[in-house]
GROMACS .gro file of C-alpha atoms in nm:
model
  434
    1MET     CA    1  -1.332  -2.706   1.801
    2THR     CA    2  -1.148  -2.456   1.591
    3THR     CA    3  -1.080  -2.146   1.811
    4ARG     CA    4  -0.956  -1.801   1.712
    5ARG     CA    5  -0.637  -1.899   1.858
    6THR     CA    6  -0.593  -2.234   1.700
    7PHE     CA    7  -0.680  -2.119   1.366
    8PHE     CA    8  -0.416  -1.867   1.376
    9ARG     CA    9  -0.146  -2.067   1.502
   10GLN     CA   10  -0.216  -2.341   1.215
   11ALA     CA   11  -0.270  -2.100   0.946
   12ALA     CA   12   0.004  -1.893   0.986
   13GLY     CA   13   0.375  -1.983   0.874
   14ALA     CA   14   0.667  -2.049   1.116
   15LEU     CA   15   0.794  -1.715   1.257
   16THR     CA   16   1.117  -1.558   1.226
   17LEU     CA   17   1.136  -1.530   1.608
   18PRO     CA   18   1.452  -1.605   1.865
   19ALA     CA   19   1.390  -1.872   2.075
   20PHE     CA   20   1.318  -1.682   2.397
   21LEU     CA   21   0.976  -1.594   2.284
   22PRO     CA   22   0.682  -1.832   2.436
   23GLU     CA   23   0.534  -2.120   2.232
   24PRO     CA   24   0.236  -1.959   2.127
   25TYR     CA   25   0.481  -1.781   1.863
   26ALA     CA   26   0.646  -2.092   1.739
   27GLN     CA   27   0.342  -2.171   1.485
   28SER     CA   28   0.323  -2.463   1.264
   29LYS     CA   29   0.314  -2.466   0.880
   30PRO     CA   30  -0.011  -2.326   0.685
   31VAL     CA   31  -0.281  -2.558   0.649
   32ALA     CA   32  -0.431  -2.581   0.317
   33ASP     CA   33  -0.796  -2.430   0.248
   34ALA     CA   34  -1.040  -2.674   0.229
   35GLY     CA   35  -1.157  -2.511  -0.069
   36LEU     CA   36  -1.530  -2.537   0.052
   37LYS     CA   37  -1.597  -2.171  -0.010
   38THR     CA   38  -1.456  -1.918  -0.313
   39ALA     CA   39  -1.295  -1.606  -0.234
   40ALA     CA   40  -1.607  -1.388  -0.274
   41GLU     CA   41  -1.793  -1.587  -0.053
   42TRP     CA   42  -1.525  -1.563   0.211
   43ALA     CA   43  -1.556  -1.221   0.166
   44GLN     CA   44  -1.919  -1.226   0.328
   45ASP     CA   45  -1.840  -1.484   0.617
   46GLU     CA   46  -1.878  -1.253   0.905
   47ASP     CA   47  -1.775  -1.532   1.139
   48PHE     CA   48  -1.462  -1.565   0.990
   49TRP     CA   49  -1.410  -1.177   0.978
   50SER     CA   50  -1.530  -1.132   1.350
   51TRP     CA   51  -1.219  -1.345   1.419
   52ILE     CA   52  -0.974  -1.134   1.230
   53LYS     CA   53  -1.121  -0.798   1.394
   54THR     CA   54  -1.055  -0.923   1.763
   55GLU     CA   55  -0.668  -0.945   1.626
   56PHE     CA   56  -0.680  -0.587   1.630
   57THR     CA   57  -0.656  -0.329   1.886
   58VAL     CA   58  -0.850  -0.052   1.715
   59SER     CA   59  -1.071   0.207   1.893
   60PRO     CA   60  -1.399   0.090   1.965
   61ASN     CA   61  -1.532   0.472   1.966
   62LEU     CA   62  -1.340   0.631   1.679
   63LEU     CA   63  -1.404   0.458   1.330
   64ASN     CA   64  -1.087   0.472   1.157
   65LEU     CA   65  -1.166   0.479   0.775
   66ASN     CA   66  -0.822   0.621   0.680
   67ASN     CA   67  -0.619   0.292   0.678
   68GLY     CA   68  -0.477   0.423   0.334
   69GLY     CA   69  -0.242   0.654   0.533
   70VAL     CA   70  -0.129   0.396   0.743
   71SER     CA   71  -0.296   0.092   0.893
   72PRO     CA   72  -0.301  -0.070   1.246
   73GLN     CA   73  -0.081  -0.353   1.335
   74PRO     CA   74  -0.275  -0.668   1.455
   75LYS     CA   75  -0.181  -0.770   1.824
   76ALA     CA   76   0.073  -1.044   1.715
   77VAL     CA   77   0.289  -0.794   1.523
   78GLN     CA   78   0.251  -0.533   1.815
   79ASP     CA   79   0.369  -0.824   2.064
   80ALA     CA   80   0.644  -0.932   1.854
   81HIS     CA   81   0.786  -0.587   1.802
   82VAL     CA   82   0.757  -0.502   2.164
   83ARG     CA   83   0.959  -0.815   2.254
   84PHE     CA   84   1.218  -0.743   1.978
   85TYR     CA   85   1.226  -0.406   2.142
   86GLN     CA   86   1.272  -0.537   2.505
   87TYR     CA   87   1.544  -0.811   2.373
   88ALA     CA   88   1.753  -0.542   2.214
   89ASN     CA   89   1.758  -0.330   2.503
   90GLU     CA   90   1.920  -0.596   2.721
   91ALA     CA   91   2.264  -0.513   2.564
   92PRO     CA   92   2.186  -0.291   2.242
   93SER     CA   93   2.504  -0.322   2.023
   94TYR     CA   94   2.521  -0.703   2.087
   95PHE     CA   95   2.170  -0.802   2.028
   96MET     CA   96   2.082  -0.539   1.733
   97TRP     CA   97   2.381  -0.624   1.553
   98ARG     CA   98   2.490  -0.962   1.621
   99ILE     CA   99   2.162  -1.117   1.696
  100LEU     CA  100   1.869  -0.957   1.521
  101ASP     CA  101   2.076  -0.813   1.216
  102GLN     CA  102   2.146  -1.170   1.132
  103GLY     CA  103   1.756  -1.229   1.090
  104ARG     CA  104   1.742  -1.003   0.769
  105GLU     CA  105   1.817  -1.280   0.533
  106ALA     CA  106   1.537  -1.497   0.630
  107LEU     CA  107   1.306  -1.200   0.632
  108ARG     CA  108   1.428  -1.095   0.281
  109SER     CA  109   1.336  -1.464   0.180
  110LYS     CA  110   1.006  -1.442   0.356
  111LEU     CA  111   0.919  -1.106   0.162
  112ALA     CA  112   1.071  -1.248  -0.166
  113ASP     CA  113   0.848  -1.581  -0.155
  114LEU     CA  114   0.530  -1.324  -0.105
  115ALA     CA  115   0.637  -1.101  -0.372
  116GLY     CA  116   0.698  -1.395  -0.618
  117CYS     CA  117   1.057  -1.283  -0.709
  118SER     CA  118   1.423  -1.343  -0.602
  119ALA     CA  119   1.565  -1.241  -0.278
  120GLU     CA  120   1.849  -1.127  -0.445
  121GLU     CA  121   1.603  -0.843  -0.593
  122LEU     CA  122   1.483  -0.717  -0.247
  123ALA     CA  123   1.592  -0.461  -0.011
  124ILE     CA  124   1.431  -0.385   0.306
  125ASN     CA  125   1.386  -0.035   0.409
  126ARG     CA  126   1.156   0.218   0.588
  127ASN     CA  127   0.888   0.299   0.329
  128ALA     CA  128   0.796   0.357  -0.018
  129THR     CA  129   0.906   0.723  -0.049
  130GLU     CA  130   1.264   0.596   0.050
  131GLY     CA  131   1.259   0.324  -0.170
  132LEU     CA  132   1.147   0.541  -0.484
  133ASN     CA  133   1.396   0.793  -0.398
  134THR     CA  134   1.648   0.543  -0.393
  135VAL     CA  135   1.574   0.458  -0.750
  136ILE     CA  136   1.481   0.807  -0.881
  137PHE     CA  137   1.833   0.977  -0.738
  138GLY     CA  138   2.020   0.665  -0.816
  139LEU     CA  139   1.955   0.631  -1.215
  140ASN     CA  140   2.194   0.768  -1.420
  141LEU     CA  141   2.050   1.015  -1.640
  142LYS     CA  142   2.192   1.303  -1.826
  143PRO     CA  143   2.054   1.676  -1.927
  144GLY     CA  144   1.750   1.646  -2.193
  145ASP     CA  145   1.673   1.294  -2.102
  146GLU     CA  146   1.303   1.252  -2.052
  147VAL     CA  147   1.093   1.119  -1.756
  148VAL     CA  148   0.708   1.062  -1.833
  149LEU     CA  149   0.476   1.065  -1.521
  150THR     CA  150   0.155   1.197  -1.415
  151ARG     CA  151   0.032   1.501  -1.197
  152GLN     CA  152  -0.178   1.222  -1.021
  153ASP     CA  153   0.137   1.053  -0.874
  154TYR     CA  154   0.224   1.100  -0.504
  155PRO     CA  155   0.380   1.447  -0.413
  156ASN     CA  156   0.686   1.297  -0.238
  157MET     CA  157   0.784   1.158  -0.607
  158LEU     CA  158   0.688   1.460  -0.795
  159ASN     CA  159   0.917   1.661  -0.575
  160ALA     CA  160   1.204   1.406  -0.605
  161TRP     CA  161   1.174   1.420  -0.971
  162LYS     CA  162   1.177   1.791  -0.991
  163GLN     CA  163   1.484   1.821  -0.782
  164ARG     CA  164   1.646   1.600  -1.020
  165GLU     CA  165   1.476   1.827  -1.317
  166LYS     CA  166   1.642   2.135  -1.108
  167ARG     CA  167   1.937   1.988  -1.053
  168ASP     CA  168   2.057   1.771  -1.349
  169GLY     CA  169   1.850   1.936  -1.599
  170ILE     CA  170   1.634   1.643  -1.708
  171LYS     CA  171   1.285   1.687  -1.854
  172LEU     CA  172   0.968   1.593  -1.711
  173VAL     CA  173   0.690   1.522  -1.908
  174PHE     CA  174   0.365   1.510  -1.735
  175LEU     CA  175   0.028   1.362  -1.808
  176ASP     CA  176  -0.318   1.493  -1.653
  177LEU     CA  177  -0.515   1.146  -1.622
  178ASN     CA  178  -0.907   1.123  -1.596
  179VAL     CA  179  -1.015   0.928  -1.306
  180PRO     CA  180  -1.189   0.700  -1.254
  181VAL     CA  181  -1.200   0.539  -1.592
  182GLU     CA  182  -1.271   0.187  -1.677
  183ASN     CA  183  -1.063   0.129  -1.965
  184ASP     CA  184  -0.704   0.010  -1.980
  185GLU     CA  185  -0.657   0.122  -2.340
  186TYR     CA  186  -0.740   0.505  -2.233
  187TYR     CA  187  -0.424   0.481  -1.980
  188VAL     CA  188  -0.184   0.272  -2.193
  189SER     CA  189  -0.255   0.539  -2.489
  190GLN     CA  190  -0.183   0.824  -2.293
  191PHE     CA  191   0.147   0.715  -2.149
  192VAL     CA  192   0.271   0.573  -2.510
  193GLN     CA  193   0.146   0.921  -2.666
  194ALA     CA  194   0.394   1.104  -2.433
  195PHE     CA  195   0.691   0.878  -2.520
  196THR     CA  196   0.940   1.012  -2.748
  197PRO     CA  197   1.331   0.881  -2.847
  198ARG     CA  198   1.456   1.085  -2.553
  199THR     CA  199   1.230   0.926  -2.302
  200LYS     CA  200   1.438   0.718  -2.024
  201VAL     CA  201   1.199   0.643  -1.766
  202VAL     CA  202   0.821   0.615  -1.698
  203HIS     CA  203   0.710   0.653  -1.370
  204VAL     CA  204   0.348   0.467  -1.300
  205THR     CA  205   0.161   0.437  -0.992
  206HIS     CA  206  -0.006   0.110  -0.951
  207LEU     CA  207  -0.319   0.231  -0.722
  208ILE     CA  208  -0.351   0.610  -0.721
  209ASN     CA  209  -0.354   0.706  -0.361
  210TRP     CA  210  -0.601   1.000  -0.399
  211VAL     CA  211  -0.918   0.799  -0.576
  212GLY     CA  212  -0.827   0.409  -0.571
  213GLN     CA  213  -0.769   0.391  -0.956
  214LEU     CA  214  -0.573   0.092  -1.071
  215LEU     CA  215  -0.362   0.150  -1.366
  216PRO     CA  216  -0.242  -0.119  -1.600
  217VAL     CA  217   0.097  -0.122  -1.502
  218ARG     CA  218   0.209  -0.451  -1.716
  219LYS     CA  219   0.029  -0.314  -2.016
  220ILE     CA  220   0.224   0.036  -2.003
  221ALA     CA  221   0.551  -0.155  -1.902
  222ASP     CA  222   0.545  -0.362  -2.208
  223GLU     CA  223   0.508  -0.055  -2.426
  224ALA     CA  224   0.787   0.139  -2.247
  225HIS     CA  225   0.999  -0.168  -2.302
  226LYS     CA  226   0.943  -0.193  -2.655
  227ARG     CA  227   1.099   0.150  -2.665
  228GLY     CA  228   1.391   0.089  -2.426
  229ILE     CA  229   1.229   0.284  -2.147
  230GLU     CA  230   1.268   0.169  -1.787
  231VAL     CA  231   0.953   0.147  -1.552
  232ILE     CA  232   0.924   0.241  -1.209
  233ALA     CA  233   0.612   0.149  -1.008
  234ASP     CA  234   0.492   0.319  -0.724
  235GLY     CA  235   0.330   0.023  -0.513
  236ALA     CA  236   0.283   0.197  -0.194
  237HIS     CA  237  -0.097   0.111  -0.205
  238SER     CA  238  -0.121  -0.185  -0.374
  239PHE     CA  239   0.121  -0.480  -0.212
  240ALA     CA  240  -0.051  -0.696   0.011
  241HIS     CA  241  -0.367  -0.509  -0.102
  242ILE     CA  242  -0.416  -0.643  -0.439
  243ASP     CA  243  -0.337  -1.006  -0.526
  244PHE     CA  244  -0.046  -0.995  -0.744
  245ARG     CA  245   0.331  -1.071  -0.766
  246ILE     CA  246   0.575  -0.798  -0.839
  247PRO     CA  247   0.695  -0.956  -1.174
  248ASP     CA  248   0.329  -0.978  -1.312
  249LEU     CA  249   0.370  -0.607  -1.364
  250GLY     CA  250   0.659  -0.632  -1.581
  251CYS     CA  251   0.837  -0.328  -1.411
  252ASP     CA  252   1.217  -0.270  -1.356
  253TYR     CA  253   1.148  -0.113  -1.013
  254PHE     CA  254   0.912  -0.130  -0.755
  255ALA     CA  255   0.894   0.031  -0.398
  256THR     CA  256   0.605  -0.033  -0.122
  257SER     CA  257   0.531   0.077   0.233
  258LEU     CA  258   0.473  -0.236   0.430
  259HIS     CA  259   0.302  -0.062   0.717
  260LYS     CA  260  -0.013   0.009   0.502
  261TRP     CA  261  -0.167  -0.308   0.374
  262LEU     CA  262   0.055  -0.569   0.522
  263CYS     CA  263   0.001  -0.425   0.883
  264ALA     CA  264   0.347  -0.428   0.948
  265PRO     CA  265   0.543  -0.200   1.183
  266PHE     CA  266   0.537   0.164   1.133
  267GLY     CA  267   0.815   0.279   0.924
  268SER     CA  268   0.893  -0.058   0.737
  269GLY     CA  269   0.926  -0.098   0.365
  270MET     CA  270   1.056  -0.268   0.076
  271LEU     CA  271   1.233  -0.203  -0.248
  272TYR     CA  272   1.243  -0.434  -0.555
  273ILE     CA  273   1.483  -0.401  -0.838
  274ARG     CA  274   1.524  -0.629  -1.122
  275GLN     CA  275   1.857  -0.831  -1.068
  276ASN     CA  276   2.017  -0.714  -1.391
  277LYS     CA  277   1.935  -0.353  -1.315
  278ILE     CA  278   2.085  -0.324  -0.965
  279ARG     CA  279   2.427  -0.245  -1.084
  280ASN     CA  280   2.273   0.061  -1.292
  281VAL     CA  281   2.126   0.235  -0.962
  282TRP     CA  282   2.367   0.433  -0.735
  283ALA     CA  283   2.288   0.351  -0.360
  284LEU     CA  284   2.122   0.658  -0.188
  285LEU     CA  285   2.294   0.603   0.131
  286SER     CA  286   2.634   0.472   0.011
  287ASN     CA  287   2.828   0.155   0.111
  288ASN     CA  288   3.192   0.045   0.002
  289GLU     CA  289   3.062  -0.054  -0.331
  290PRO     CA  290   2.742   0.201  -0.428
  291ASP     CA  291   2.761   0.090  -0.783
  292GLY     CA  292   2.789  -0.296  -0.703
  293PRO     CA  293   2.552  -0.580  -0.818
  294ASP     CA  294   2.413  -0.671  -0.439
  295ILE     CA  295   2.076  -0.539  -0.339
  296ARG     CA  296   2.204  -0.507   0.001
  297LYS     CA  297   2.407  -0.183  -0.086
  298PHE     CA  298   2.072  -0.035  -0.047
  299GLU     CA  299   2.027  -0.125   0.324
  300SER     CA  300   2.322   0.089   0.465
  301LEU     CA  301   2.064   0.288   0.680
  302GLY     CA  302   2.295   0.303   0.994
  303THR     CA  303   2.100   0.225   1.318
  304ARG     CA  304   1.765   0.157   1.248
  305SER     CA  305   1.471  -0.006   1.423
  306PHE     CA  306   1.585  -0.365   1.431
  307ALA     CA  307   1.261  -0.473   1.625
  308SER     CA  308   1.031  -0.290   1.370
  309GLU     CA  309   1.225  -0.467   1.092
  310MET     CA  310   1.237  -0.812   1.252
  311ALA     CA  311   0.839  -0.803   1.342
  312ILE     CA  312   0.780  -0.776   0.970
  313GLY     CA  313   0.783  -1.139   0.954
  314THR     CA  314   0.491  -1.175   1.187
  315ALA     CA  315   0.284  -0.933   0.960
  316VAL     CA  316   0.368  -1.181   0.659
  317ASP     CA  317   0.231  -1.474   0.860
  318PHE     CA  318  -0.068  -1.285   0.957
  319HIS     CA  319  -0.135  -1.207   0.597
  320LEU     CA  320  -0.075  -1.531   0.506
  321SER     CA  321  -0.328  -1.699   0.728
  322ILE     CA  322  -0.598  -1.486   0.549
  323GLY     CA  323  -0.457  -1.549   0.186
  324ALA     CA  324  -0.410  -1.273  -0.071
  325ALA     CA  325  -0.740  -1.351  -0.305
  326ARG     CA  326  -0.952  -1.398   0.017
  327LYS     CA  327  -0.803  -1.081   0.165
  328PHE     CA  328  -0.874  -0.848  -0.173
  329ALA     CA  329  -1.183  -1.003  -0.177
  330ARG     CA  330  -1.296  -0.871   0.146
  331LEU     CA  331  -1.172  -0.537   0.077
  332HIS     CA  332  -1.326  -0.471  -0.247
  333TYR     CA  333  -1.647  -0.615  -0.075
  334LEU     CA  334  -1.646  -0.345   0.212
  335LYS     CA  335  -1.565  -0.058  -0.063
  336ASN     CA  336  -1.878  -0.186  -0.247
  337TYR     CA  337  -2.069  -0.235   0.057
  338TRP     CA  338  -2.099   0.115   0.142
  339ALA     CA  339  -2.046   0.304  -0.208
  340GLU     CA  340  -2.360   0.094  -0.354
  341ARG     CA  341  -2.548   0.202  -0.057
  342VAL     CA  342  -2.486   0.605  -0.109
  343ARG     CA  343  -2.408   0.653  -0.460
  344ASP     CA  344  -2.759   0.710  -0.558
  345LEU     CA  345  -2.831   0.969  -0.282
  346PRO     CA  346  -2.898   1.309  -0.417
  347GLY     CA  347  -2.591   1.503  -0.455
  348VAL     CA  348  -2.360   1.223  -0.364
  349ARG     CA  349  -2.114   1.113  -0.616
  350ILE     CA  350  -1.846   0.809  -0.585
  351HIS     CA  351  -1.534   0.895  -0.806
  352THR     CA  352  -1.406   0.534  -0.797
  353SER     CA  353  -1.484   0.228  -0.992
  354LEU     CA  354  -1.689  -0.056  -0.823
  355LYS     CA  355  -1.519  -0.321  -1.049
  356PRO     CA  356  -1.242  -0.531  -0.882
  357GLU     CA  357  -1.036  -0.483  -1.211
  358TYR     CA  358  -0.999  -0.118  -1.153
  359ALA     CA  359  -1.003  -0.052  -0.757
  360GLY     CA  360  -0.986  -0.214  -0.468
  361ALA     CA  361  -1.057  -0.111  -0.086
  362LEU     CA  362  -0.997   0.266  -0.126
  363ALA     CA  363  -1.262   0.509  -0.249
  364LEU     CA  364  -1.355   0.867  -0.307
  365PHE     CA  365  -1.686   1.040  -0.283
  366SER     CA  366  -1.801   1.378  -0.279
  367ILE     CA  367  -2.121   1.614  -0.200
  368ASP     CA  368  -2.237   1.857  -0.438
  369GLY     CA  369  -2.196   2.187  -0.295
  370MET     CA  370  -1.948   2.106  -0.047
  371LYS     CA  371  -1.602   2.107  -0.003
  372PRO     CA  372  -1.397   1.793   0.089
  373ALA     CA  373  -1.254   1.951   0.419
  374GLU     CA  374  -1.648   2.060   0.527
  375ILE     CA  375  -1.730   1.709   0.457
  376GLU     CA  376  -1.415   1.533   0.644
  377SER     CA  377  -1.493   1.780   0.935
  378GLN     CA  378  -1.860   1.682   1.012
  379LEU     CA  379  -1.790   1.298   0.947
  380LEU     CA  380  -1.536   1.358   1.219
  381ASN     CA  381  -1.666   1.591   1.475
  382GLN     CA  382  -2.049   1.478   1.441
  383PHE     CA  383  -1.986   1.124   1.376
  384LYS     CA  384  -1.626   1.042   1.500
  385ILE     CA  385  -1.551   0.863   1.156
  386HIS     CA  386  -1.200   0.942   1.061
  387THR     CA  387  -1.150   0.986   0.675
  388SER     CA  388  -0.914   1.190   0.456
  389PRO     CA  389  -0.987   1.514   0.259
  390ILE     CA  390  -0.855   1.535  -0.103
  391ALA     CA  391  -0.797   1.813  -0.339
  392TRP     CA  392  -0.536   1.755  -0.558
  393GLU     CA  393  -0.526   1.855  -0.936
  394ASN     CA  394  -0.844   1.735  -1.065
  395ILE     CA  395  -0.954   1.536  -0.794
  396ASN     CA  396  -1.206   1.634  -0.497
  397GLY     CA  397  -1.353   1.424  -0.240
  398VAL     CA  398  -1.309   1.249   0.080
  399ARG     CA  399  -1.132   0.933   0.074
  400VAL     CA  400  -1.275   0.625   0.247
  401THR     CA  401  -1.035   0.344   0.324
  402PRO     CA  402  -1.159   0.057   0.536
  403HIS     CA  403  -0.935  -0.270   0.615
  404ILE     CA  404  -0.998  -0.612   0.713
  405TYR     CA  405  -1.117  -0.529   1.049
  406THR     CA  406  -1.378  -0.317   0.949
  407THR     CA  407  -1.735  -0.463   0.944
  408PRO     CA  408  -2.029  -0.391   0.762
  409LYS     CA  409  -2.196  -0.257   1.068
  410ASP     CA  410  -1.916   0.001   1.088
  411LEU     CA  411  -1.988   0.102   0.734
  412ASP     CA  412  -2.363   0.105   0.820
  413ARG     CA  413  -2.259   0.388   1.055
  414LEU     CA  414  -2.090   0.563   0.749
  415VAL     CA  415  -2.368   0.520   0.524
  416ALA     CA  416  -2.578   0.697   0.791
  417ALA     CA  417  -2.367   0.965   0.825
  418ILE     CA  418  -2.317   1.045   0.470
  419THR     CA  419  -2.714   1.008   0.413
  420THR     CA  420  -2.773   1.280   0.702
  421ILE     CA  421  -2.484   1.514   0.592
  422ALA     CA  422  -2.623   1.535   0.215
  423GLY     CA  423  -2.998   1.527   0.328
  424LYS     CA  424  -2.886   1.861   0.533
  425GLN     CA  425  -2.681   1.971   0.236
  426ASN     CA  426  -2.964   1.911  -0.034
  427LEU     CA  427  -3.232   2.099   0.222
  428ALA     CA  428  -3.001   2.399   0.245
  429GLY     CA  429  -2.970   2.413  -0.123
  430LYS     CA  430  -3.359   2.399  -0.194
  431GLN     CA  431  -3.413   2.688   0.083
  432LYS     CA  432  -3.155   2.897  -0.096
  433LYS     CA  433  -3.316   2.868  -0.411
  434SER     CA  434  -3.653   2.938  -0.268
   0.00000   0.00000   0.00000
């Protein structure tokens, strides 16, 4: 009989861990999916996902629906992190630099296999902000060169580009996108219309963090490359969430935070640069060859958390034990589960597509007559449901982000809370009119 423990021991790949770890961490090769169910069928197999939930140590009382900010790690990742940390503390300068530091190449290959690219195109760092800043500040741009981006991009990226504009005299061309839109050609045309002979770079957010909209990065990239424009993709919310490989996007540069959807340790990230582009990007934290062709020039971070870095491998194994297609199907199912139950309530609006080609787990809702902060406050204070209020440019609402440990019963709790809050708001509006 298959138990939860034996399932994960069989389904995960071999971990990159030192020999001192106990036998349960020396896991076997992945077993092939029996193929008895489609990903959509797996998405509703509550027995399977109840196993997944027991691998997490999340609060049984506070319902965390802000996994888009940062996700909890499964216990296997936490345990690996702690063991590496304790190991390093036995003699830090020896075990960190001479032992754990040697594990980076195996980890790089493991991540490259997951990302579908060459290991020589991946640098391991601390988050998407660091990776994207590396590219933004590392590209050779001169006064008058244009960069196309959107007002719906992440603030850290906008600020980095504004700094380059202020310091180097480049020109930023901002798009103001409508979201959600279930039409790839709308987004492609918005970007293409902004391109000019002076455009050198286009910055595209793969999955917009405020509202969960997926942008057609590949189609935008193809149009950009026709015009000799380089493409930066912000994949902070898409990697290990949406089922894709980085080369599928056709981008030149890509960065992500692994502590979001991969459930790796906090402060872990990854930078991808197409191999023939590496030489053109200056290292943000310099090494002896900051303009060289080796992707490792972007890893001169000084003393880092080796424990966090090495435990990324365990997170990859956990992800693989579930499977990318099965994971995305579940995440999309969870989003639709609650959104479909509240979208017809009086005064409630869903601002995220329910179609899998345009969105995943992350969604935004609003209640007429209420500010996002008011809704978020009531969800937290009255129902102990943690969400994120969003008021950014043309986007206003409360962001709800379940993860693979979230259950339909958890989301029933959310639906009941939204129903109560919206009902009171509608009643108050009727009384005010009378």
